[in-house]
Tab-separated table of C-alpha atoms in Angstrom:
chain	number	residue	atom	x	y	z
A	1	MET	CA	41.450	123.003	78.359
A	2	LYS	CA	41.162	124.193	74.740
A	3	PRO	CA	38.306	122.765	72.588
A	4	HIS	CA	40.596	121.230	69.961
A	5	LYS	CA	42.498	119.307	72.662
A	6	ILE	CA	39.228	117.869	74.031
A	7	ILE	CA	38.258	116.717	70.528
A	8	VAL	CA	41.629	115.010	70.052
A	9	ILE	CA	41.315	113.160	73.384
A	10	LEU	CA	37.757	112.014	72.604
A	11	LEU	CA	38.825	110.746	69.183
A	12	ALA	CA	41.708	108.827	70.768
A	13	LEU	CA	39.382	107.176	73.302
A	14	MET	CA	36.891	106.199	70.585
A	15	LEU	CA	39.669	104.700	68.464
A	16	ALA	CA	40.938	102.678	71.432
A	17	ALA	CA	37.436	101.344	72.072
A	18	ILE	CA	37.000	100.354	68.415
A	19	ILE	CA	40.304	98.471	68.446
A	20	PHE	CA	39.758	96.868	71.847
A	21	VAL	CA	36.265	95.414	71.367
A	22	PRO	CA	36.993	93.244	68.288
A	23	ILE	CA	40.080	91.786	69.987
A	24	VAL	CA	38.003	90.520	72.933
A	25	SER	CA	35.287	89.113	70.663
A	26	ALA	CA	37.813	87.336	68.468
A	27	SER	CA	39.459	85.858	71.545
A	28	ASP	CA	36.113	84.572	72.853
A	29	ASP	CA	35.255	83.013	69.491
A	30	LEU	CA	38.675	81.392	69.257
A	31	SER	CA	38.354	80.017	72.793
A	32	LYS	CA	34.908	78.571	72.040
A	33	GLU	CA	36.116	77.061	68.758
A	34	SER	CA	39.076	75.440	70.539
A	35	ALA	CA	36.786	74.036	73.222
A	36	ILE	CA	34.527	72.514	70.573
A	37	LYS	CA	37.473	70.929	68.759
A	38	ASN	CA	38.859	69.559	72.024
A	39	ALA	CA	35.475	68.073	72.911
A	40	GLU	CA	35.201	66.464	69.479
A	41	THR	CA	38.697	64.994	69.763
A	42	ALA	CA	37.999	63.625	73.239
A	43	TYR	CA	34.767	62.011	72.054
A	44	GLN	CA	36.474	60.330	69.112
A	45	LYS	CA	38.858	58.612	71.514
A	46	GLU	CA	35.992	56.672	73.079
A	47	ILE	CA	35.497	53.147	71.829
A	48	ILE	CA	32.098	53.017	70.156
A	49	LEU	CA	30.656	49.508	70.406
A	50	ALA	CA	27.426	50.178	68.510
A	51	ALA	CA	25.196	53.020	67.306
A	52	PHE	CA	21.445	52.936	66.688
A	53	GLY	CA	18.914	55.463	65.387
A	54	ARG	CA	19.882	58.832	63.944
A	55	VAL	CA	20.552	62.370	65.151
A	56	PRO	CA	18.121	64.947	63.644
A	57	SER	CA	19.774	66.618	60.642
A	58	GLU	CA	19.393	70.089	62.116
A	59	LYS	CA	21.595	69.185	65.083
A	60	LEU	CA	25.195	70.340	64.998
A	61	PRO	CA	28.011	67.828	65.659
A	62	TYR	CA	28.621	69.611	68.956
A	63	THR	CA	26.074	71.343	71.190
A	64	ASP	CA	26.952	74.187	73.544
A	65	LEU	CA	26.448	72.561	76.944
A	66	ARG	CA	25.343	75.891	78.418
A	67	LYS	CA	22.217	75.772	76.236
A	68	ILE	CA	21.115	72.218	77.005
A	69	ASP	CA	18.621	73.199	79.713
A	70	SER	CA	16.640	75.328	77.252
A	71	ASP	CA	16.942	72.941	74.297
A	72	PRO	CA	13.675	71.027	73.524
A	73	TRP	CA	15.567	68.103	71.975
A	74	TYR	CA	17.704	67.593	75.066
A	75	SER	CA	14.648	67.895	77.298
A	76	SER	CA	13.099	65.002	75.361
A	77	LEU	CA	16.303	62.957	75.591
A	78	ARG	CA	16.471	63.470	79.340
A	79	ALA	CA	12.883	62.312	79.739
A	80	VAL	CA	13.545	59.162	77.702
A	81	ASN	CA	16.784	58.539	79.585
A	82	SER	CA	15.016	58.757	82.941
A	83	GLU	CA	11.953	56.684	82.024
A	84	SER	CA	13.921	53.901	80.305
A	85	ASP	CA	15.998	53.317	83.454
A	86	LYS	CA	13.009	51.582	85.042
A	87	GLU	CA	13.157	48.874	82.370
A	88	LEU	CA	16.937	48.464	82.397
A	89	GLN	CA	17.799	47.696	86.014
A	90	LYS	CA	18.772	44.077	85.300
A	91	TYR	CA	21.393	45.253	82.798
A	92	TYR	CA	23.230	47.452	85.295
A	93	TYR	CA	26.525	46.503	86.945
A	94	PRO	CA	27.267	44.339	88.910
A	95	ASN	CA	24.586	42.043	87.444
A	96	GLY	CA	24.955	43.267	83.873
A	97	PRO	CA	27.286	45.149	81.509
A	98	MET	CA	25.921	48.704	81.932
A	99	ILE	CA	27.882	51.055	84.188
A	100	GLY	CA	26.097	54.280	83.245
A	101	LYS	CA	23.617	55.963	80.913
A	102	GLY	CA	22.947	59.566	79.951
A	103	ILE	CA	23.136	62.040	77.072
A	104	ASP	CA	26.095	63.313	75.089
A	105	MET	CA	27.003	66.572	73.386
A	106	LYS	CA	26.107	65.124	69.987
A	107	GLY	CA	22.411	64.900	70.780
A	108	SER	CA	22.266	61.163	71.516
A	109	ILE	CA	21.495	58.836	74.374
A	110	VAL	CA	24.806	57.301	75.475
A	111	VAL	CA	25.064	53.917	77.208
A	112	MET	CA	28.351	53.085	78.930
A	113	ILE	CA	29.343	49.420	78.839
A	114	ASN	CA	31.922	47.934	81.211
A	115	LYS	CA	35.142	47.640	79.183
A	116	ASP	CA	35.894	44.285	80.850
A	117	TRP	CA	32.638	42.788	79.537
A	118	VAL	CA	32.749	40.543	76.476
A	119	VAL	CA	30.589	42.417	73.975
A	120	ASN	CA	27.342	40.694	73.033
A	121	GLN	CA	25.563	42.580	70.248
A	122	SER	CA	22.227	40.895	70.954
A	123	VAL	CA	22.286	42.275	74.508
A	124	LEU	CA	23.066	45.761	73.186
A	125	LYS	CA	20.071	45.466	70.842
A	126	GLU	CA	17.844	44.412	73.751
A	127	ILE	CA	18.906	47.487	75.700
A	128	TYR	CA	18.325	49.751	72.706
A	129	GLU	CA	14.843	48.320	72.107
A	130	LYS	CA	13.793	49.332	75.614
A	131	ILE	CA	15.229	52.829	75.122
A	132	SER	CA	13.635	53.048	71.665
A	133	GLU	CA	10.212	52.094	73.051
A	134	GLN	CA	10.391	54.950	75.547
A	135	GLY	CA	11.411	57.224	72.682
A	136	ARG	CA	8.357	56.246	70.643
A	137	GLN	CA	6.134	56.968	73.631
A	138	LYS	CA	7.620	60.476	73.681
A	139	GLY	CA	7.066	60.893	69.944
A	140	ILE	CA	10.661	60.165	68.891
A	141	GLU	CA	11.206	57.558	66.187
A	142	ASN	CA	14.668	56.022	65.735
A	143	ILE	CA	16.032	57.740	68.828
A	144	PRO	CA	19.829	58.058	68.473
A	145	CYS	CA	21.825	55.952	70.912
A	146	ARG	CA	25.525	55.174	71.166
A	147	PHE	CA	27.083	52.343	73.175
A	148	ILE	CA	30.632	53.073	74.314
A	149	SER	CA	33.209	51.019	76.185
A	150	MET	CA	34.177	52.601	79.512
A	151	GLY	CA	36.049	51.510	82.626
A	152	LEU	CA	34.589	51.484	86.116
A	153	MET	CA	35.398	54.569	88.146
A	154	GLU	CA	38.339	54.310	90.513
A	155	THR	CA	38.560	56.766	93.380
A	156	GLN	CA	41.634	58.982	93.151
A	157	ALA	CA	42.798	58.754	96.748
A	158	THR	CA	46.414	59.007	97.866
A	159	ARG	CA	48.106	55.770	98.894
A	160	THR	CA	48.078	56.949	102.533
A	161	GLU	CA	44.270	57.276	102.611
A	162	GLN	CA	41.686	54.564	103.195
A	163	ILE	CA	41.140	52.688	99.932
A	164	ARG	CA	38.438	50.081	99.461
A	165	PRO	CA	38.656	47.535	98.019
A	166	VAL	CA	42.099	47.125	99.610
A	167	ILE	CA	44.935	46.893	97.076
A	168	GLY	CA	48.719	46.615	97.021
A	169	GLY	CA	51.010	49.621	97.336
A	170	THR	CA	48.933	51.359	100.028
A	171	LYS	CA	49.583	52.252	103.655
A	172	VAL	CA	49.021	49.682	106.409
A	173	HIS	CA	49.576	50.112	110.139
A	174	MET	CA	50.333	47.597	112.889
A	175	ALA	CA	51.824	47.759	116.386
A	176	GLY	CA	52.373	51.518	116.193
A	177	TYR	CA	54.264	51.504	112.887
A	178	TYR	CA	53.303	51.874	109.250
A	179	SER	CA	54.502	50.049	106.155
A	180	THR	CA	53.194	49.133	102.700
A	181	LEU	CA	50.586	46.526	101.777
A	182	GLY	CA	52.080	44.006	99.349
A	183	PHE	CA	49.264	42.168	97.628
A	184	VAL	CA	45.956	40.368	98.105
A	185	ALA	CA	45.926	36.556	98.151
A	186	THR	CA	43.794	33.556	99.107
A	187	ASP	CA	44.648	30.755	101.533
A	188	SER	CA	44.018	27.038	101.001
A	189	SER	CA	40.419	27.466	102.212
A	190	GLY	CA	39.706	30.289	99.789
A	191	ASN	CA	39.789	33.039	102.420
A	192	ARG	CA	41.123	36.359	101.204
A	193	GLY	CA	43.864	38.178	103.027
A	194	ILE	CA	46.836	40.462	102.546
A	195	VAL	CA	50.570	39.874	102.459
A	196	ALA	CA	52.726	42.519	104.140
A	197	THR	CA	56.129	42.726	105.810
A	198	GLY	CA	56.871	40.326	108.651
A	199	HIS	CA	59.203	42.551	110.674
A	200	MET	CA	56.465	44.818	112.025
A	201	GLY	CA	54.118	43.733	114.790
A	202	SER	CA	53.679	40.155	115.976
A	203	ILE	CA	51.176	37.328	115.676
A	204	GLY	CA	47.830	38.706	116.827
A	205	SER	CA	48.631	42.351	116.010
A	206	SER	CA	45.708	44.400	114.687
A	207	VAL	CA	46.224	45.539	111.110
A	208	TYR	CA	44.726	48.754	109.748
A	209	GLN	CA	44.478	50.358	106.333
A	210	PRO	CA	45.552	53.105	106.472
A	211	ASP	CA	45.831	53.581	110.274
A	212	PRO	CA	43.758	53.326	113.485
A	213	THR	CA	42.823	57.029	113.467
A	214	VAL	CA	40.500	56.450	110.492
A	215	SER	CA	36.997	55.066	111.050
A	216	GLY	CA	36.569	51.581	109.569
A	217	ALA	CA	40.318	51.123	109.031
A	218	PHE	CA	40.629	47.753	110.835
A	219	ILE	CA	41.064	44.955	108.280
A	220	GLY	CA	42.142	41.927	110.355
A	221	TYR	CA	44.704	40.313	112.665
A	222	LYS	CA	48.187	39.194	111.719
A	223	THR	CA	47.979	35.395	111.891
A	224	THR	CA	51.040	33.943	110.132
A	225	LEU	CA	54.677	35.027	110.020
A	226	GLY	CA	57.204	34.161	107.322
A	227	ASN	CA	60.885	34.320	108.275
A	228	THR	CA	62.651	31.389	106.604
A	229	TYR	CA	62.358	32.057	102.877
A	230	SER	CA	60.864	35.546	103.150
A	231	ASP	CA	60.222	38.477	105.447
A	232	SER	CA	56.436	38.385	105.208
A	233	SER	CA	53.154	38.062	107.094
A	234	TRP	CA	49.581	36.974	106.433
A	235	THR	CA	46.444	38.769	107.612
A	236	GLN	CA	43.075	37.238	106.795
A	237	LEU	CA	40.645	40.022	105.937
A	238	THR	CA	37.820	40.494	108.396
A	239	SER	CA	34.213	40.161	107.223
A	240	GLY	CA	33.018	43.042	105.066
A	241	VAL	CA	36.462	44.190	103.887
A	242	THR	CA	36.653	43.980	100.099
A	243	SER	CA	39.843	43.505	98.079
A	244	ASN	CA	41.188	43.625	94.513
A	245	PRO	CA	44.274	42.165	92.772
A	246	LYS	CA	45.600	45.633	92.010
A	247	VAL	CA	48.571	47.818	92.856
A	248	TYR	CA	48.507	51.556	93.466
A	249	GLU	CA	50.900	53.383	91.133
A	250	SER	CA	49.377	56.870	91.265
A	251	ALA	CA	46.083	58.558	92.135
A	252	SER	CA	44.868	57.898	88.596
A	253	ALA	CA	46.625	54.605	87.837
A	254	TYR	CA	45.903	51.265	89.509
A	255	LYS	CA	47.460	48.278	87.740
A	256	THR	CA	45.929	44.796	87.922
A	257	PHE	CA	48.224	41.866	88.668
A	258	ASN	CA	47.530	39.598	85.703
A	259	TYR	CA	49.946	36.880	86.797
A	260	TRP	CA	52.449	36.035	89.503
A	261	ASP	CA	55.795	34.316	89.123
A	262	ASP	CA	57.972	32.499	91.652
A	263	ASN	CA	61.007	34.639	90.815
A	264	PRO	CA	61.885	37.664	88.636
A	265	SER	CA	62.621	37.076	84.956
A	266	GLY	CA	65.218	39.815	84.528
A	267	LEU	CA	62.922	42.504	83.105
A	268	THR	CA	62.701	45.992	84.619
A	269	LEU	CA	61.471	45.819	88.212
A	270	TYR	CA	58.829	48.123	89.671
A	271	MET	CA	58.386	48.814	93.382
A	272	SER	CA	55.354	50.773	94.620
A	273	GLY	CA	55.840	51.950	98.208
A	274	VAL	CA	54.186	54.390	100.596
A	275	GLU	CA	57.321	56.517	101.016
A	276	SER	CA	59.076	56.294	97.651
A	277	GLY	CA	56.085	55.960	95.371
A	278	LEU	CA	56.760	54.102	92.126
A	279	THR	CA	60.437	53.342	91.481
A	280	THR	CA	62.218	51.120	88.968
A	281	GLY	CA	65.430	49.130	88.777
A	282	SER	CA	67.006	45.830	87.814
A	283	THR	CA	67.569	42.487	89.510
A	284	VAL	CA	71.229	42.040	90.490
A	285	TYR	CA	71.644	38.679	92.213
A	286	GLN	CA	70.174	36.205	94.692
A	287	ALA	CA	71.663	35.311	98.084
A	288	ASN	CA	70.868	34.468	101.692
A	289	VAL	CA	70.434	37.688	103.700
A	290	TRP	CA	71.084	38.329	107.391
A	291	ASN	CA	67.966	39.819	109.016
A	292	ASP	CA	68.604	41.648	112.312
A	293	HIS	CA	64.931	41.563	113.281
A	294	TYR	CA	64.887	37.761	113.348
A	295	GLY	CA	68.576	37.310	114.170
A	296	LYS	CA	69.124	34.823	111.353
A	297	TYR	CA	69.612	34.431	107.615
A	298	ILE	CA	66.604	34.556	105.293
A	299	GLN	CA	67.211	32.249	102.357
A	300	ASN	CA	67.243	33.090	98.650
A	301	GLN	CA	66.457	36.806	98.706
A	302	TRP	CA	66.933	39.046	95.675
A	303	TYR	CA	69.089	42.192	95.432
A	304	ALA	CA	67.932	44.960	93.072
A	305	THR	CA	68.743	48.553	92.070
A	306	TYR	CA	65.380	50.309	92.576
A	307	SER	CA	65.308	53.089	95.211
A	308	SER	CA	63.375	52.734	98.479
A	309	ALA	CA	62.980	54.282	101.928
A	310	THR	CA	61.704	53.534	105.426
A	311	GLY	CA	57.978	52.810	105.170
A	312	ASP	CA	58.279	50.910	101.878
A	313	SER	CA	58.701	47.534	103.615
A	314	GLY	CA	56.160	45.070	102.259
A	315	ALA	CA	55.649	46.989	99.001
A	316	PRO	CA	54.856	44.900	95.919
A	317	VAL	CA	57.704	44.265	93.486
A	318	TYR	CA	56.638	43.393	89.958
A	319	GLU	CA	57.471	43.333	86.253
A	320	LYS	CA	55.577	44.448	83.154
A	321	TYR	CA	55.621	42.292	80.037
A	322	SER	CA	55.834	43.860	76.588
A	323	THR	CA	52.362	42.436	75.939
A	324	GLY	CA	50.965	44.659	78.701
A	325	GLU	CA	50.580	42.189	81.578
A	326	THR	CA	51.668	43.113	85.106
A	327	VAL	CA	53.384	40.235	86.919
A	328	LEU	CA	53.916	40.090	90.692
A	329	VAL	CA	57.344	38.705	91.687
A	330	GLY	CA	57.769	39.618	95.382
A	331	ILE	CA	57.642	42.194	98.188
A	332	HIS	CA	60.259	44.723	99.270
A	333	VAL	CA	61.917	43.957	102.636
A	334	GLY	CA	64.802	46.437	103.061
A	335	ARG	CA	68.112	47.818	101.803
A	336	SER	CA	71.751	46.810	101.996
A	337	ASN	CA	73.338	49.349	104.358
A	338	GLY	CA	75.743	51.656	102.539
A	339	THR	CA	75.585	49.952	99.134
A	340	GLY	CA	72.311	51.296	97.760
A	341	TYR	CA	70.901	47.882	96.840
A	342	ALA	CA	67.280	47.073	97.627
A	343	ILE	CA	66.318	43.587	98.830
A	344	PHE	CA	63.057	41.774	98.160
A	345	SER	CA	61.525	38.406	99.012
A	346	PRO	CA	60.347	36.419	95.971
A	347	VAL	CA	56.798	35.077	95.643
A	348	GLN	CA	58.190	31.537	95.829
A	349	GLY	CA	59.628	32.144	99.311
A	350	ILE	CA	56.519	33.990	100.501
A	351	ARG	CA	54.269	31.116	99.470
A	352	ARG	CA	56.493	28.534	101.188
A	353	ASP	CA	56.465	30.519	104.428
A	354	LEU	CA	52.758	31.404	104.439
A	355	ASN	CA	51.284	27.930	103.899
A	356	TRP	CA	51.156	28.209	100.113
A	357	ILE	CA	48.853	31.197	99.829
A	358	THR	CA	47.987	32.088	96.211
A	359	PRO	CA	48.315	35.689	94.967
A	360	LEU	CA	45.040	37.034	93.601
A	361	THR	CA	45.132	37.935	89.900
A	362	GLY	CA	42.675	39.419	87.456
């Protein structure tokens, strides 16, 4: 190859390298800047209940998390965070409002307060004083501390997995078949139990959530059957099985039943079943319905337009008020063959059949 050709090739390679390197660096800087902005935006969405102390002026509003381990300030914060825990045990959930404590990317101690707790500023000050005392012992005056409102963690399981506490809209199994858990309730003696479909299993059947192949899935025995004003059943929860007045809508969304009503009000209906997931529709009309399983008419059932499938029997049916409340109105029992209408038993009928159980609300 001739010398001048070699020189041309080398110059071309050098030019490519010069152009290529700045592009990568600019991309990295842009990515880092975007990450910082996203972190700032996410932090601002948190509800700050109170802030004490001050962040040292030399600290940036956002700290690169990859550098925390070698940062003297964060080492001090971690020490204070760990030592102060010994003095704060009585404030932790379930006996107190704290559900977590740590450090944030702004160079502060952060205390997470249960969002369902009624804020008491004097209690927040008590907590800060104990943190501040540990700070002074480590040579930090006016240690920065933020109190933020946070919700308790909810596991993001699928509705066909074991979920504890047990909630509505999840898989239950009895007598070799599966269906959907309707809702949690209490009987006249205050015992908690679940309401599910009546047309699966019989009195005395073992009930599992989600099914008998899972360790610890047994939740009780079917003890009461409703087949006059509803297609429902009652299972008192066995000792040690916890429950909540919630309904599974998705892996990241559990809604709390705030109220229950005897019958639907005419608002949009929601049905949350094991097979269909979350579906919506409208109430159409009320009528007595022939039930092949019992060989008789079930009185005063409601027809609706939400979609459903086999396996959804027992699923909670509910409404959502414009003010944000979720209101239980019944459980899904089946479909009208060939017409596309869903059928559900109202809370009023369920309560009459199951010895006036009371749906649990929160």
